[in-house]
PDB file of C-alpha atoms in Angstrom:
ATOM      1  CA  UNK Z   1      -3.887 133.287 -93.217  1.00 89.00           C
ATOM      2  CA  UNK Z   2      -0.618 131.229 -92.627  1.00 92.00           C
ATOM      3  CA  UNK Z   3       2.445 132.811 -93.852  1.00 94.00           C
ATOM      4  CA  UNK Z   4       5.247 130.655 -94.592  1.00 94.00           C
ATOM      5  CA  UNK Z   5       8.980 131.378 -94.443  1.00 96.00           C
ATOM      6  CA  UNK Z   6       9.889 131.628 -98.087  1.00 96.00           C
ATOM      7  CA  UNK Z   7       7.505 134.986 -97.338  1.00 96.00           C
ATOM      8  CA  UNK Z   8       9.895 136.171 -94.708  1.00 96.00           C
ATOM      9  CA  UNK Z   9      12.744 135.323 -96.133  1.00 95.00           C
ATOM     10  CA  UNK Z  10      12.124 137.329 -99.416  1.00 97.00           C
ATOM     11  CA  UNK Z  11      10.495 140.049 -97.266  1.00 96.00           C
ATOM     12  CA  UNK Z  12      14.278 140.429 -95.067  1.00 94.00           C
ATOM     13  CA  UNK Z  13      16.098 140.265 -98.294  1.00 94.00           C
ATOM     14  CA  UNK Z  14      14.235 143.413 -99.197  1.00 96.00           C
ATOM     15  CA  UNK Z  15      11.473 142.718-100.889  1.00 97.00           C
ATOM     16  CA  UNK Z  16       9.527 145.929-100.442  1.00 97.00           C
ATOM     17  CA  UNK Z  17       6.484 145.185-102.296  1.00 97.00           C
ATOM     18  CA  UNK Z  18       5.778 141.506-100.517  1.00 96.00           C
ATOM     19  CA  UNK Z  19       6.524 143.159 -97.225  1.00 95.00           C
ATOM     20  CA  UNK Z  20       3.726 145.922 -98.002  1.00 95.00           C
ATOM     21  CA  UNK Z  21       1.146 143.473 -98.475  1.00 94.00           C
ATOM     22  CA  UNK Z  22       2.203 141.458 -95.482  1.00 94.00           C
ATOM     23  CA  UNK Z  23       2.315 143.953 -92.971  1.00 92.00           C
ATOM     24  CA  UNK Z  24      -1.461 144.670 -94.417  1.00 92.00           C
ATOM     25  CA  UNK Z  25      -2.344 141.217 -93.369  1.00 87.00           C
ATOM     26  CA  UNK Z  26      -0.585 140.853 -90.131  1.00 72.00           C
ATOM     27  CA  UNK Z  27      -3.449 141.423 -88.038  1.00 80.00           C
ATOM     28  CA  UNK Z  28      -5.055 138.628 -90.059  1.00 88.00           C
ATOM     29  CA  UNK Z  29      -2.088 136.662 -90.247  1.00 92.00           C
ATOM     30  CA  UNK Z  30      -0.268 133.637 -88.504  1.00 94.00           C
ATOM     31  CA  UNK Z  31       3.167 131.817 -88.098  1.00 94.00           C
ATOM     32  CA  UNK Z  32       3.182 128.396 -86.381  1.00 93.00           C
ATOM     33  CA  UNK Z  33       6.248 127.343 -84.475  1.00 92.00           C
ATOM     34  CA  UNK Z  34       8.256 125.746 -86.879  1.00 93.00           C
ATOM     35  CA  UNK Z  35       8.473 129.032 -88.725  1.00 95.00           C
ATOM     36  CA  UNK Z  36       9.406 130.554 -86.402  1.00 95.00           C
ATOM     37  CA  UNK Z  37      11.762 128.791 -85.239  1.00 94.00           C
ATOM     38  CA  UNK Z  38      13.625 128.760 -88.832  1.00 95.00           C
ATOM     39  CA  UNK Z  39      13.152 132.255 -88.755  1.00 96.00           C
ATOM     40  CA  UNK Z  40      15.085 132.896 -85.602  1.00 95.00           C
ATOM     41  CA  UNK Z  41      17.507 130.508 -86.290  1.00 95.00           C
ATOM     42  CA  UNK Z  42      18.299 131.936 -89.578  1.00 93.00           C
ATOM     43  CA  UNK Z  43      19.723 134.925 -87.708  1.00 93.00           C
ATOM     44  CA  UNK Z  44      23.336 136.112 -88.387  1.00 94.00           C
ATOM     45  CA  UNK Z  45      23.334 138.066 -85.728  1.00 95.00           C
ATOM     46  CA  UNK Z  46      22.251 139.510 -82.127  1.00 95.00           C
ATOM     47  CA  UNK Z  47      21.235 142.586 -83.992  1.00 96.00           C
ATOM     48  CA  UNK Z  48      19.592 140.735 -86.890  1.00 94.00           C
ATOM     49  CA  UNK Z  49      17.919 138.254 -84.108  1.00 95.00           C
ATOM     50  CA  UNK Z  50      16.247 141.070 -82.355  1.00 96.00           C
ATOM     51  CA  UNK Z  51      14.888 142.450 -85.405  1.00 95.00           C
ATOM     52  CA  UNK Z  52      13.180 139.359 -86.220  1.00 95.00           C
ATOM     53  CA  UNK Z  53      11.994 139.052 -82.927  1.00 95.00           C
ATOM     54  CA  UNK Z  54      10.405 142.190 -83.178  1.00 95.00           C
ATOM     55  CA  UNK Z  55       9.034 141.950 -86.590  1.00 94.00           C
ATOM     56  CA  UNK Z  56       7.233 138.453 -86.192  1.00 94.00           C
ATOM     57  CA  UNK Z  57       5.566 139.814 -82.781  1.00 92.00           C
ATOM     58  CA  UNK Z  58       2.948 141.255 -85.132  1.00 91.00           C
ATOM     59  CA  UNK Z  59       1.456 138.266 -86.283  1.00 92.00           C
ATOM     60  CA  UNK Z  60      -0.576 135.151 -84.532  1.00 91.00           C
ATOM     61  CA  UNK Z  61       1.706 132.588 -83.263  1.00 90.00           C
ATOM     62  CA  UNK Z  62       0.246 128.939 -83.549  1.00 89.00           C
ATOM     63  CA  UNK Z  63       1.284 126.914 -80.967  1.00 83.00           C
ATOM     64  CA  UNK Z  64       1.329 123.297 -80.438  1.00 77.00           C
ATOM     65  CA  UNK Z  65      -0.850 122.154 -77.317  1.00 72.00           C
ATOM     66  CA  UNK Z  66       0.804 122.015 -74.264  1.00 73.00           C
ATOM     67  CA  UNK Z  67      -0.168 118.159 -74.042  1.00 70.00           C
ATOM     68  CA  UNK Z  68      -0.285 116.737 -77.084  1.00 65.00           C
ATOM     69  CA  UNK Z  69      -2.281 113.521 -77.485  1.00 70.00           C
ATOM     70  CA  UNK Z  70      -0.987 110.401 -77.185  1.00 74.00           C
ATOM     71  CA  UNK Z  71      -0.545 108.296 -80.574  1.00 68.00           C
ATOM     72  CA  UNK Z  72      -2.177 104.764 -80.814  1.00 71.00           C
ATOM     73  CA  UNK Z  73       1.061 102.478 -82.074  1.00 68.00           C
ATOM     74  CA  UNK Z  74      -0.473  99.152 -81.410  1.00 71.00           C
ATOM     75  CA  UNK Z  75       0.137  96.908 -84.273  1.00 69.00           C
ATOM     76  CA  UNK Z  76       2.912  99.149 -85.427  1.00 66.00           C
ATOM     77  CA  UNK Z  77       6.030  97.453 -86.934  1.00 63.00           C
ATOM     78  CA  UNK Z  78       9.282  99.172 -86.686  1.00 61.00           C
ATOM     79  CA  UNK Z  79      11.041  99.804 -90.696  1.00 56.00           C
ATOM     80  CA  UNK Z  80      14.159  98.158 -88.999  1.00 50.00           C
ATOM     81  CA  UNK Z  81      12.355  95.083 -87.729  1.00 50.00           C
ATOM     82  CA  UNK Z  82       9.896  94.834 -90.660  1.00 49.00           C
ATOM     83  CA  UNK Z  83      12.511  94.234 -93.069  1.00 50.00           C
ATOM     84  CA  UNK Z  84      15.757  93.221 -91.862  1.00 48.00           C
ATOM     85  CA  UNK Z  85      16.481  89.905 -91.672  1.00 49.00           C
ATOM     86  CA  UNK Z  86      18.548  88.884 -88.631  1.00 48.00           C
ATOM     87  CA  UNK Z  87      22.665  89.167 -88.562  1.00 50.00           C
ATOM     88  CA  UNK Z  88      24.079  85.955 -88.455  1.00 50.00           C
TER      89      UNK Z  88
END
C-alpha cells in the first residue's frame, strides 16, 4: 500500500487515530521519493527533521531506477515552436 503525504501530514499534526492504523500497515506499506522528499522538506526544524527521518524509516521506500530509460522524442514539437509565430 502507498501512503501519500496528506497521511503524514495529518498523522504529525496529531492525528492519533490515522497514525494507529498506519503504523499497523507499515510493514505493508510504502513511500516513493517524492514523498519523501516533501516530507523532509516540510521540516521546521533539525529536531523536527530527525524525527521524520526516523519515523518514515519504517516503511518501503520506492525508488526510481538508477538508470532510467531513455524517452523516444522523435517527431516531438516543442509548445514554443509549435505555436509561436516568429518575432519580426
Amino acid at each position: 500500500m502507498m501512503i501519500d503525504t496528506d497521511v503524514f501530514i495529518r498523522i504529525f499534526r496529531g492525528d492519533a487515530a490515522l497514525k494507529t492504523k498506519v503504523d499497523a500497515l507499515s510493514t505493508d506499506a510504502a513511500i516513493n521519493t517524492v514523498v519523501y522528499l516533501e516530507l523532509i522538506q516540510g521540516a521546521q526544524n533539525d529536531q523536527q527533521l530527525r524525527d521524520t527521518e526516523a519515523y518514515l524509516t519504517r516503511f518501503y521506500r520506492l525508488r526510481p531506477p538508477s538508470r532510467p530509460k531513455r524517452l523516444n522524442l522523435s517527431g516531438f514539437t516543442p509548445a514554443h515552436t509549435a505555436c509561436a509565430s516568429p518575432i519580426r
